[in-house]
Coordinates of N, CA and C in Angstrom, one line a residue:
Chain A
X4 N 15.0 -12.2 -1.0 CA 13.6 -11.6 -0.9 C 13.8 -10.0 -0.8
X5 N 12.7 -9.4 -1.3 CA 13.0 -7.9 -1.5 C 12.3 -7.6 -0.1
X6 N 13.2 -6.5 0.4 CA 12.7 -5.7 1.9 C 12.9 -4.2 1.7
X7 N 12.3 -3.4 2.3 CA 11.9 -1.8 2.2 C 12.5 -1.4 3.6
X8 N 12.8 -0.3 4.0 CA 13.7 -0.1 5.3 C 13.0 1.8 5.3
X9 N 12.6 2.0 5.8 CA 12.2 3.5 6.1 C 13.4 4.0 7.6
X10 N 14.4 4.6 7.7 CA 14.9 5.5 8.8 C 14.0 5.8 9.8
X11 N 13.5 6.4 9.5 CA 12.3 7.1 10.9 C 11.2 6.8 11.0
X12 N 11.0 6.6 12.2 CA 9.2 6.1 12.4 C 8.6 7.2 12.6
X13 N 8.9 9.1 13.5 CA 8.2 9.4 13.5 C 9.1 10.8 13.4
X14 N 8.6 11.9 12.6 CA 9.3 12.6 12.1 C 8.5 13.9 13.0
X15 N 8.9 15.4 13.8 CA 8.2 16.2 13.8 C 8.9 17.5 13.3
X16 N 8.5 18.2 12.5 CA 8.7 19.7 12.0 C 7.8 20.6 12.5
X17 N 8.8 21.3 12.2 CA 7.9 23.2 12.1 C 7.1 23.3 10.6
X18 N 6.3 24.2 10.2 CA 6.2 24.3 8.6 C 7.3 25.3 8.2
X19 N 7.4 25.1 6.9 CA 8.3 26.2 6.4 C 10.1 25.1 6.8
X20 N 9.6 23.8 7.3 CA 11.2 23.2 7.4 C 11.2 22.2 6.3
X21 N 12.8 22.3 5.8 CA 12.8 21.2 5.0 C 12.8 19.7 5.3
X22 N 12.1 18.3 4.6 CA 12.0 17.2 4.8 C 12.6 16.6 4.3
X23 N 13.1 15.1 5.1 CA 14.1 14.3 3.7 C 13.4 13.1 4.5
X24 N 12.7 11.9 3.7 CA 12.6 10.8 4.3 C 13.4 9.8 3.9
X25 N 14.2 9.2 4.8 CA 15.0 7.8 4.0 C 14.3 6.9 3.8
X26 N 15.1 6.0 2.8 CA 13.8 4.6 2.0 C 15.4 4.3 1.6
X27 N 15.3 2.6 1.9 CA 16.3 2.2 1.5 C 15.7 0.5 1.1
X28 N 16.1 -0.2 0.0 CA 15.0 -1.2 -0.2 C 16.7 -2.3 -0.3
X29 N 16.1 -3.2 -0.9 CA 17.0 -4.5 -0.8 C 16.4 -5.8 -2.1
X30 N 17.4 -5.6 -3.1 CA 16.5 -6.3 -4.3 C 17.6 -6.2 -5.4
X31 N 18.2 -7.1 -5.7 CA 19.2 -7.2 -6.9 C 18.8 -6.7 -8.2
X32 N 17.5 -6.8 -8.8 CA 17.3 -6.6 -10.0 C 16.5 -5.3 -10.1
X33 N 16.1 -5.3 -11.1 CA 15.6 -3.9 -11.7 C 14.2 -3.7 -10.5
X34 N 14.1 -2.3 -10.6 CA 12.8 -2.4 -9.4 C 11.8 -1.1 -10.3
X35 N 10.7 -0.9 -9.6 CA 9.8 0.3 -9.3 C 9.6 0.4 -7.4
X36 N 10.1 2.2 -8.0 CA 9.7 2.7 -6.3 C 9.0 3.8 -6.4
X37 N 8.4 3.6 -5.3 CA 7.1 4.2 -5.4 C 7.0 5.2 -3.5
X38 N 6.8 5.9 -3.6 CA 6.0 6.4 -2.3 C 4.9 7.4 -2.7
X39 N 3.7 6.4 -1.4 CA 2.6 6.5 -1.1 C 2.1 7.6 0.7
X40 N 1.8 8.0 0.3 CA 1.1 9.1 1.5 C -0.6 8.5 2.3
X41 N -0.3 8.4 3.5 CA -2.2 8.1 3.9 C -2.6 9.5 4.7
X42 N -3.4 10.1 4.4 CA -3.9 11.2 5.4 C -4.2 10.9 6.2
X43 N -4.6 11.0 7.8 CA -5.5 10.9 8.9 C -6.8 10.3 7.9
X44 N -7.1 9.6 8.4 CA -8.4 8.8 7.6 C -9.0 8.7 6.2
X45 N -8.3 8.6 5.6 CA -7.6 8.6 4.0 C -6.8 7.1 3.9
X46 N -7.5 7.1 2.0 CA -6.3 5.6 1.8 C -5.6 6.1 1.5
X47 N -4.6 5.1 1.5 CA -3.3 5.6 0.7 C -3.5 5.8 -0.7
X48 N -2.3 6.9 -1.1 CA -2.5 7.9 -1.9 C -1.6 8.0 -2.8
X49 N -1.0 7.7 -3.9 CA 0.9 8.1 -5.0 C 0.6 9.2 -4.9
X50 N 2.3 9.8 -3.8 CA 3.1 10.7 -4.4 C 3.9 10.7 -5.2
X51 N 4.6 9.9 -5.7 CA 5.0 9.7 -7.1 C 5.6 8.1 -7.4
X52 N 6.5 7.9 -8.4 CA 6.9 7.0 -8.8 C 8.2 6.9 -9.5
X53 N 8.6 5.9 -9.7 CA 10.4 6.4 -10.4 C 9.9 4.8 -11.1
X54 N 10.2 4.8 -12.5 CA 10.1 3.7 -13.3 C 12.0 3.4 -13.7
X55 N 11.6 4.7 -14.7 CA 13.0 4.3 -15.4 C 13.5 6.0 -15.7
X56 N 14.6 6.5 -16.1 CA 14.5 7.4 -17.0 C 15.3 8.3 -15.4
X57 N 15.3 10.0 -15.9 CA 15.5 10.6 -15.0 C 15.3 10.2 -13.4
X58 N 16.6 10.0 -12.5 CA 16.4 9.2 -11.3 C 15.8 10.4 -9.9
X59 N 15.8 11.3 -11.0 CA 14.9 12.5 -9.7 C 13.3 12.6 -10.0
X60 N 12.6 12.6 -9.5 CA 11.2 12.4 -10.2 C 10.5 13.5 -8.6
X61 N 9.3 14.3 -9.9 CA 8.7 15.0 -9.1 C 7.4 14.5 -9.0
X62 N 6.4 14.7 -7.9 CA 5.7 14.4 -7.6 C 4.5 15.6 -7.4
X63 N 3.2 14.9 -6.8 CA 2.1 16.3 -6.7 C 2.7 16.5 -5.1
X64 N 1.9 17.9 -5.0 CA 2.3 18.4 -3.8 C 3.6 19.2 -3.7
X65 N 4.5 19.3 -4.2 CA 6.4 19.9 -4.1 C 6.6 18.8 -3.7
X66 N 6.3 17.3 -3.5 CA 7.3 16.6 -3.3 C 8.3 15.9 -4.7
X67 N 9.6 15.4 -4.1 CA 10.6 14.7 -5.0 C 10.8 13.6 -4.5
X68 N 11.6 13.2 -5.5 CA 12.5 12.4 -4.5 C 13.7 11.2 -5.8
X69 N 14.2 11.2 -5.0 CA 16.0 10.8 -6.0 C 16.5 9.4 -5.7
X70 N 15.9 8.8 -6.6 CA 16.7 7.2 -6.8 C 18.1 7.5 -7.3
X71 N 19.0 6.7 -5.7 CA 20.4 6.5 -6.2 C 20.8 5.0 -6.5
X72 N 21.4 4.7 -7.4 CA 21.3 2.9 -7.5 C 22.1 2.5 -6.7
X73 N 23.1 3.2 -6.7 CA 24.4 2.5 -6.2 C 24.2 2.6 -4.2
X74 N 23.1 3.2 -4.0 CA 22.7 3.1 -2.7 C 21.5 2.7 -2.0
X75 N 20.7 1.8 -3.4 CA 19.5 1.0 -3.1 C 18.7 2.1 -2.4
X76 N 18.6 3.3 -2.9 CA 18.0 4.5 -2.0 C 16.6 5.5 -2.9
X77 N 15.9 5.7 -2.1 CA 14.7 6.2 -3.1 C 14.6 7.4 -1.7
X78 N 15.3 8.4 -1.4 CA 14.5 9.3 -0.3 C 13.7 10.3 -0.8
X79 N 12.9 10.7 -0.1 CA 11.5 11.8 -0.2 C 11.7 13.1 0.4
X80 N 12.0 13.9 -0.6 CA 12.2 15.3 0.2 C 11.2 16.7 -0.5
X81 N 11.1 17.5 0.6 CA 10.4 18.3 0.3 C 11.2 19.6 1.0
X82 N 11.1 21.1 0.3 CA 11.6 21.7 1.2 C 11.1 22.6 1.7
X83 N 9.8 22.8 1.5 CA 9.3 23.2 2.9 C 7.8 23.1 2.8
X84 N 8.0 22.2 4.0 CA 6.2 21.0 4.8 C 5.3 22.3 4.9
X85 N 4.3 22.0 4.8 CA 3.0 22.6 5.7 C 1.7 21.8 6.6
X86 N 1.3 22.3 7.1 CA 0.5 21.7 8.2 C -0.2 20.4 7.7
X87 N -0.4 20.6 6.7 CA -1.4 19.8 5.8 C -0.9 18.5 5.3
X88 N 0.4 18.6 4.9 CA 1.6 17.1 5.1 C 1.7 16.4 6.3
X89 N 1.0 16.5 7.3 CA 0.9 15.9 8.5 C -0.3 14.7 7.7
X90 N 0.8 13.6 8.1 CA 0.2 12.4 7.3 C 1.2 11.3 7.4
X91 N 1.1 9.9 7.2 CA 2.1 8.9 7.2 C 2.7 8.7 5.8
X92 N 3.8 8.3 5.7 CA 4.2 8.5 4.5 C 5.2 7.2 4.1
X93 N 4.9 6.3 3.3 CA 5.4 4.8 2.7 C 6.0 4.2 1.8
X94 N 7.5 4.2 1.8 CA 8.1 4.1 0.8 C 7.9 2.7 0.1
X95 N 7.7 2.6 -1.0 CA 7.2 0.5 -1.1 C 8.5 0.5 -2.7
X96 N 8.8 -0.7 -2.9 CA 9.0 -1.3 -3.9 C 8.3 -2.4 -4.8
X97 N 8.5 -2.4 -5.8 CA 8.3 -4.0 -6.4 C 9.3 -4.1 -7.9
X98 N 9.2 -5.6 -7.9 CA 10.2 -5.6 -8.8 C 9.4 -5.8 -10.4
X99 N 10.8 -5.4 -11.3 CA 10.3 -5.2 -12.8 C 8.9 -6.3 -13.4
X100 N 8.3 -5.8 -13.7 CA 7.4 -6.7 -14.8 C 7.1 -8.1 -14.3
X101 N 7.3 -7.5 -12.9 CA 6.8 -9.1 -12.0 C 4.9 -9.0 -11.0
X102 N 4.7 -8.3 -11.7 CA 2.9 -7.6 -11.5 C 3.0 -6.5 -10.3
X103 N 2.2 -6.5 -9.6 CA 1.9 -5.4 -8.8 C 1.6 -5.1 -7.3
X104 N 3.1 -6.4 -7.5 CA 2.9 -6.8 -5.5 C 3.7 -5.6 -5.2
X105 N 3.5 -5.4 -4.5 CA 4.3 -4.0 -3.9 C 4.9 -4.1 -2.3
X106 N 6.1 -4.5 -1.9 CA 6.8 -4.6 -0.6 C 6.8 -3.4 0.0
X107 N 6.0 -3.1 1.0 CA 6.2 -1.4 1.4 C 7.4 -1.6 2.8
X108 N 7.8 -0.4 3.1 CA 8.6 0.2 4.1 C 7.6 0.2 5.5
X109 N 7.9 0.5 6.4 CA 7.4 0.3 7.9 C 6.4 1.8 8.0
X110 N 6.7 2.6 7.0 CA 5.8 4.0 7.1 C 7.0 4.9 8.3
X111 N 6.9 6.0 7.6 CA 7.1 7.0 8.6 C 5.9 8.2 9.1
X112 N 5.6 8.9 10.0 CA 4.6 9.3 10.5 C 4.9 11.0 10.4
X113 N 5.1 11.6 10.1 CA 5.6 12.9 9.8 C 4.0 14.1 10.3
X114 N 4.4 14.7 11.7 CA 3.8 15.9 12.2 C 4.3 17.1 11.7
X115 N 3.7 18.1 11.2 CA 3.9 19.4 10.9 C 2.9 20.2 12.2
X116 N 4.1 21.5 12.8 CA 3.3 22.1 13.7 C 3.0 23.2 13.1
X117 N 2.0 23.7 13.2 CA 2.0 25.2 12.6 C 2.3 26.4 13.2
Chain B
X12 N -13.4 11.5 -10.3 CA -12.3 10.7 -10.0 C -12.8 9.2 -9.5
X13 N -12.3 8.2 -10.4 CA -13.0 6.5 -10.2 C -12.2 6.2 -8.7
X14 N -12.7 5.6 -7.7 CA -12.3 5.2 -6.7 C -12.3 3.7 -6.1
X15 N -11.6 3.2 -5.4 CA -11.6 2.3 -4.8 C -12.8 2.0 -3.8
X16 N -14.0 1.5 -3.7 CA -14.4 1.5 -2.7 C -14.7 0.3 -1.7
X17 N -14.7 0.3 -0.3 CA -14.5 -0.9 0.4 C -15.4 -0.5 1.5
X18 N -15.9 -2.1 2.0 CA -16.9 -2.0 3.3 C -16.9 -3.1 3.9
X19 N -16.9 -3.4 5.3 CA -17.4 -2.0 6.0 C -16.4 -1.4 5.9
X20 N -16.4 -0.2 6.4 CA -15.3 0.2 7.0 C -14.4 0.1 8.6
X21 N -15.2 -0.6 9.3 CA -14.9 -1.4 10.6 C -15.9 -2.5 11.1
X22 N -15.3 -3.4 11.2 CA -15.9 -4.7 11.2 C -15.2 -5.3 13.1
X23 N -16.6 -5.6 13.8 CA -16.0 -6.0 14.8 C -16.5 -7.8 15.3
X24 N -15.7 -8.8 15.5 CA -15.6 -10.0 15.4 C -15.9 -11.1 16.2
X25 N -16.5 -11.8 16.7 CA -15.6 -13.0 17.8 C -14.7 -14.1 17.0
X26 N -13.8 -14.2 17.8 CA -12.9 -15.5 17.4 C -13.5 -16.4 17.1
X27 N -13.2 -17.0 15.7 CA -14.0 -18.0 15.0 C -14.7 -18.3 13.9
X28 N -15.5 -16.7 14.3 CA -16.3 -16.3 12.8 C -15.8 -16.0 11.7
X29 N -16.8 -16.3 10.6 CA -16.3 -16.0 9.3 C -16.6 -14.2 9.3
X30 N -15.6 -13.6 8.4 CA -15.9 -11.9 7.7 C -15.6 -12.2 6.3
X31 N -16.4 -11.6 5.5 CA -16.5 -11.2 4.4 C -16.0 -9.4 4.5
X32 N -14.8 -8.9 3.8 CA -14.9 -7.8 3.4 C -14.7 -7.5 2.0
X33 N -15.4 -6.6 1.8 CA -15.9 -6.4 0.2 C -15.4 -5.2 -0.4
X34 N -15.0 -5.1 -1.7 CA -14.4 -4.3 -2.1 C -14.9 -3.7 -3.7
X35 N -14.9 -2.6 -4.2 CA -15.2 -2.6 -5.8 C -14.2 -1.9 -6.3
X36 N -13.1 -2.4 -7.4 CA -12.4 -2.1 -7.7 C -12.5 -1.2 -9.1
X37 N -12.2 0.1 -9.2 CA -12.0 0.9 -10.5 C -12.2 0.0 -12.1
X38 N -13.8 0.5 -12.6 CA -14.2 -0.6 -13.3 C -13.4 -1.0 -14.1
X39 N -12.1 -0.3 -14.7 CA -11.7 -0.8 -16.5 C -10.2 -1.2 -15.7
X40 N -10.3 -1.5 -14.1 CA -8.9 -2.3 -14.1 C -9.2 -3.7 -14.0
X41 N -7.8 -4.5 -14.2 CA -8.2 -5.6 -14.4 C -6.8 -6.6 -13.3
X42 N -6.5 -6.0 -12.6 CA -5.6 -6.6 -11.3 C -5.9 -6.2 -10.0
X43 N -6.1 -6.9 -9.5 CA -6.8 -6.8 -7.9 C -6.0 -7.4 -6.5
X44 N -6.2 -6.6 -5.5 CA -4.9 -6.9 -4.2 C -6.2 -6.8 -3.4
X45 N -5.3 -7.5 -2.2 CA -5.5 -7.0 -1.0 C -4.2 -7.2 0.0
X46 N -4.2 -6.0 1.1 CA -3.3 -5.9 1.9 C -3.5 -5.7 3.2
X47 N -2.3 -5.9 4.0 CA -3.3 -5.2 5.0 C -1.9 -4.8 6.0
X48 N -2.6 -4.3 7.2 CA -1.9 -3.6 8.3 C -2.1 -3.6 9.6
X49 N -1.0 -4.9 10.3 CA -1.6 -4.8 11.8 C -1.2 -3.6 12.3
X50 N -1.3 -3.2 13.4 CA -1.2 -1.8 13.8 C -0.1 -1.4 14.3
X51 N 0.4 -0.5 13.8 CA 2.1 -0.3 14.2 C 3.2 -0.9 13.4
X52 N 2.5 -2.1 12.0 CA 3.2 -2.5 11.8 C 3.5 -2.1 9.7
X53 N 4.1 -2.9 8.8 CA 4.2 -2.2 8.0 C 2.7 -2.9 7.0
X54 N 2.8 -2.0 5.9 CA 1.4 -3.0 5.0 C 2.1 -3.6 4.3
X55 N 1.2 -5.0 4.4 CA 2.1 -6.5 3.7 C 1.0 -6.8 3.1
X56 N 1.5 -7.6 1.3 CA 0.8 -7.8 0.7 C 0.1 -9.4 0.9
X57 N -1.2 -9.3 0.6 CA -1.7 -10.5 0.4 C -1.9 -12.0 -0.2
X58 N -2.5 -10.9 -1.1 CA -3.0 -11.5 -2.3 C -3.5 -10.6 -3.6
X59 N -2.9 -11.0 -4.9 CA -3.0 -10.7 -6.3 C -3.8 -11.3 -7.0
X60 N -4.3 -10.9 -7.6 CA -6.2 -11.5 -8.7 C -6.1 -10.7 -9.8
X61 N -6.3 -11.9 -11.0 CA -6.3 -11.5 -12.2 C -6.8 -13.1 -13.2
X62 N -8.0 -12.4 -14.0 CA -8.4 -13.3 -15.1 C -9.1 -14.2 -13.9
X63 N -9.7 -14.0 -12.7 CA -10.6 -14.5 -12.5 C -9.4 -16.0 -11.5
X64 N -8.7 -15.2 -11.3 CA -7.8 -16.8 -10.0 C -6.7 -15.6 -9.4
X65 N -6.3 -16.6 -8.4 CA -5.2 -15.8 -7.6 C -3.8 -15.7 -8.5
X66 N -3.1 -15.1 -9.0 CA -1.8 -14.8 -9.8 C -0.5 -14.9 -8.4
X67 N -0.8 -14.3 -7.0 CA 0.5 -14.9 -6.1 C 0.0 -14.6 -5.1
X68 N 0.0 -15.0 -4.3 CA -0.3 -15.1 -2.4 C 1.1 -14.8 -1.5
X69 N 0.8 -14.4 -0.5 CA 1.9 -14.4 0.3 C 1.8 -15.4 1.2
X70 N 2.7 -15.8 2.4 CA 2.5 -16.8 2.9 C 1.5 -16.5 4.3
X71 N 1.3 -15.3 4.4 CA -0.1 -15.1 5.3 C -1.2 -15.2 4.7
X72 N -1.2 -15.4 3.4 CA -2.5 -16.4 3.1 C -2.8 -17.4 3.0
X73 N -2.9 -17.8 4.1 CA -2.9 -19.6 4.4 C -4.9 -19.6 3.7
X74 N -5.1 -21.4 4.3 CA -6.4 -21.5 4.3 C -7.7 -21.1 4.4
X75 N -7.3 -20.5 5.3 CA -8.2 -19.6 6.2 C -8.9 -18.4 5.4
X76 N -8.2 -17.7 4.2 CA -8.4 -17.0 3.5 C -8.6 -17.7 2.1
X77 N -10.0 -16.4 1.3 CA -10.2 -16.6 0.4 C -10.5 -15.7 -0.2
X78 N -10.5 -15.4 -1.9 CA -11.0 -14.3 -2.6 C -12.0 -14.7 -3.8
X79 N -12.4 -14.0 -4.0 CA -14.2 -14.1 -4.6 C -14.1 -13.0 -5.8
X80 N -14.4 -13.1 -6.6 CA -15.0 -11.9 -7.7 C -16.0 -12.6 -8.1
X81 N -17.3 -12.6 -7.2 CA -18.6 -13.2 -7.5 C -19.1 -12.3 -9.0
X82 N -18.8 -11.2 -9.0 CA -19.5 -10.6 -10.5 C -18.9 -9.5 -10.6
X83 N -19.4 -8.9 -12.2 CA -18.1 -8.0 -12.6 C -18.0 -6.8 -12.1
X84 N -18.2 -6.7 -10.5 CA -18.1 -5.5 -9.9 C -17.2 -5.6 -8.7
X85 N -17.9 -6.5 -8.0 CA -17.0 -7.1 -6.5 C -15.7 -8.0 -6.1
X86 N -15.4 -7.6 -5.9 CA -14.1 -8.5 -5.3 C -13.5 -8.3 -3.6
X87 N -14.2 -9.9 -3.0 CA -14.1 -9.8 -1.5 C -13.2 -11.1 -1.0
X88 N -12.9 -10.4 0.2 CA -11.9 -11.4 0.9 C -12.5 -11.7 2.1
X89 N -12.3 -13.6 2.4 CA -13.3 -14.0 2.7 C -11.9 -14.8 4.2
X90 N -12.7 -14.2 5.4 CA -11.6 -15.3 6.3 C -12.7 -16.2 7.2
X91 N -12.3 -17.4 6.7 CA -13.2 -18.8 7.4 C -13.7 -19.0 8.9
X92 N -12.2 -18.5 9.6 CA -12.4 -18.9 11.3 C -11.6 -17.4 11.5
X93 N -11.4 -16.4 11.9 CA -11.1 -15.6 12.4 C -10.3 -15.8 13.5
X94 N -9.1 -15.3 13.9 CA -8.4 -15.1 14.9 C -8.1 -13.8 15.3
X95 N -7.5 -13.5 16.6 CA -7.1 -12.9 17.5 C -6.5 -11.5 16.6
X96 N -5.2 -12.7 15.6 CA -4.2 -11.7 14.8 C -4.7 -11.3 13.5
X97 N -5.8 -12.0 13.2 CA -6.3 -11.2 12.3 C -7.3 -9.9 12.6
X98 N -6.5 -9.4 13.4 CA -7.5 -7.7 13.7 C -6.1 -7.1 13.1
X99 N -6.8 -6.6 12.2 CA -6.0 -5.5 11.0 C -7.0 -4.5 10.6
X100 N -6.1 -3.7 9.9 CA -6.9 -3.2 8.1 C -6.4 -3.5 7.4
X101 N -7.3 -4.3 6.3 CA -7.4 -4.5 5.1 C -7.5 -3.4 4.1
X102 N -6.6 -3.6 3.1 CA -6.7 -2.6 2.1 C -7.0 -3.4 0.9
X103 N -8.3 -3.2 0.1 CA -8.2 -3.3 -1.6 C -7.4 -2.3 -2.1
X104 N -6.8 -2.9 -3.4 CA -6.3 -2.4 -4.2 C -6.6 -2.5 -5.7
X105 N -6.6 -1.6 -6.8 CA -6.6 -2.5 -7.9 C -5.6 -1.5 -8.8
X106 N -4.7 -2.3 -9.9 CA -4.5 -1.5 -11.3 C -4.7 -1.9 -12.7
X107 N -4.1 -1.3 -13.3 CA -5.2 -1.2 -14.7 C -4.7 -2.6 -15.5
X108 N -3.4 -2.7 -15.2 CA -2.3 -3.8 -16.1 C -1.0 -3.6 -15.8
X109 N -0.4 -4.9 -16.8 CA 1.3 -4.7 -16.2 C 2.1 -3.2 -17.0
X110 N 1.4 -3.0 -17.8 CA 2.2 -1.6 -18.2 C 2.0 -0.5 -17.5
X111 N 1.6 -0.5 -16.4 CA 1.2 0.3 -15.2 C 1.4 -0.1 -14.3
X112 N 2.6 -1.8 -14.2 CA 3.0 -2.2 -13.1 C 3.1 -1.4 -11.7
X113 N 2.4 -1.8 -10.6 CA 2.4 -1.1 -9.0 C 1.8 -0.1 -9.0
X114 N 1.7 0.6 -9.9 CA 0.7 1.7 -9.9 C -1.0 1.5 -9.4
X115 N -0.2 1.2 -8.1 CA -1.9 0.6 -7.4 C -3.1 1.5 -7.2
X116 N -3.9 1.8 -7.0 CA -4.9 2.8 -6.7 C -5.7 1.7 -5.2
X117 N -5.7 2.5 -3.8 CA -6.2 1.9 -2.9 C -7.3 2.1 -2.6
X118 N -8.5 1.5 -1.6 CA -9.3 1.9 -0.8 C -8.9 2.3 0.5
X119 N -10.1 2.8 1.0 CA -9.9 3.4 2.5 C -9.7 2.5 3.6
X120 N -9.8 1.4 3.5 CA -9.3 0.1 4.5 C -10.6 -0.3 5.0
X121 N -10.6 -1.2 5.2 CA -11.9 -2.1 6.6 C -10.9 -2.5 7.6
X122 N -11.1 -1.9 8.9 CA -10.4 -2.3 10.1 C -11.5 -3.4 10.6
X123 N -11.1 -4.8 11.2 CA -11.4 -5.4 11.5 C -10.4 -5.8 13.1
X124 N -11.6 -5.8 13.8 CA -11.3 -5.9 15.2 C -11.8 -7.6 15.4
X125 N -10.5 -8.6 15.9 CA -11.5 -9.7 16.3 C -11.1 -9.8 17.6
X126 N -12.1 -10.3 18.6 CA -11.9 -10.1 20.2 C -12.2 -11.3 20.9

């Protein structure tokens, strides 16, 4: 069964610091990864996506983030947060051309202080 | 910008009762979720809808739950007898097709309190 693993539950920065979120999934075959952002009372939101093709993919906002295969890893980095990235942030999977179930990560919670 | 929209947005319960929460999914998609999120914990999927039946359930969709696309706008999730652990948020979701696989677009959730 495919499972999503987020590192941190609750992350706090300064602004102007760099972010790296870990996402680490669990799934033999081909995947789509995805991370999703929820504002403070907001649905959740794509920050970007990784299909196929270049394994660094940028997203809206300065965010990135770099699927490595060989370490079942999709982390989310930005390098430098502002107040306004204070929001939960969800790394999910699903697997190839198998529809649009999507296994998400536990969320990480990421505070920016200003 | 087409949105997801969902209601209520908080729904409060006694154990037992039926909830209807309702959802309108981005009109020219044609794949429909729902998910949801007990508190603190991660969002787990539900249930997938497409061509008018369920396409895959999870195994927290027992009996107790149901999904409806009464007409070509709505699509709501229906829980029969309510419990304790069903106080979540619920998230609709919908996308356009499989060539857009996971590319979900959400709503704002219905938190449902049952007491």
């Amino acid at each position: 069964a495919q499972s999503v693993s987020q590192h941190n539950h609750h992350v706090i920065l300064s602004e102007a610091a760099s972010l790296e979120l870990g996402c680490n999934y669990s799934y033999g075959g081909t995947v789509n990864l995805f991370w999703y952002v929820q504002y403070p009372g907001q649905h959740l939101q794509l920050l970007l996506k990784y299909f196929s093709g270049d394994p660094l993919v940028k997203g809206i906002k300065g965010f990135e983030a770099e699927f490595i295969k060989s370490k079942f890893s999709f982390n989310l980095r930005k390098p430098s947060v502002q107040w306004s990235d204070t929001a939960e942030y969800f790394c999910a999977v699903n697997a190839y051309n198998q529809g649009g179930k999507l296994i998400f990560g536990q969320g990480t919670e990421l505070s920016v202080k200003p | 910008e087409p949105e997801v929209t969902q209601t209520p947005s908080h729904q409060v319960t006694q154990m037992g009762q039926e909830v209807i929460l309702r959802c309108v999914p981005i009109s020219n998609h044609l794949y429909f979720y729902w998910y949801r999120q007990i508190l603190g914990q991660k969002v787990e999927f539900l249930v997938s809808f497409y061509n008018n039946e369920i396409s895959e359930k999870s195994e927290i969709f027992d009996d107790q739950f149901s999904v409806e696309r009464p007409d070509g706008s709505n699509f709501t999730l229906k829980i029969r007898s309510t419990k304790l652990e069903d106080s979540a948020m619920y998230f609709c979701a919908s996308s356009e097709g499989l060539e857009n696989t996971g590319e979900l677009f959400f709503g704002e959730g219905s938190r449902l309190t049952v007491l």
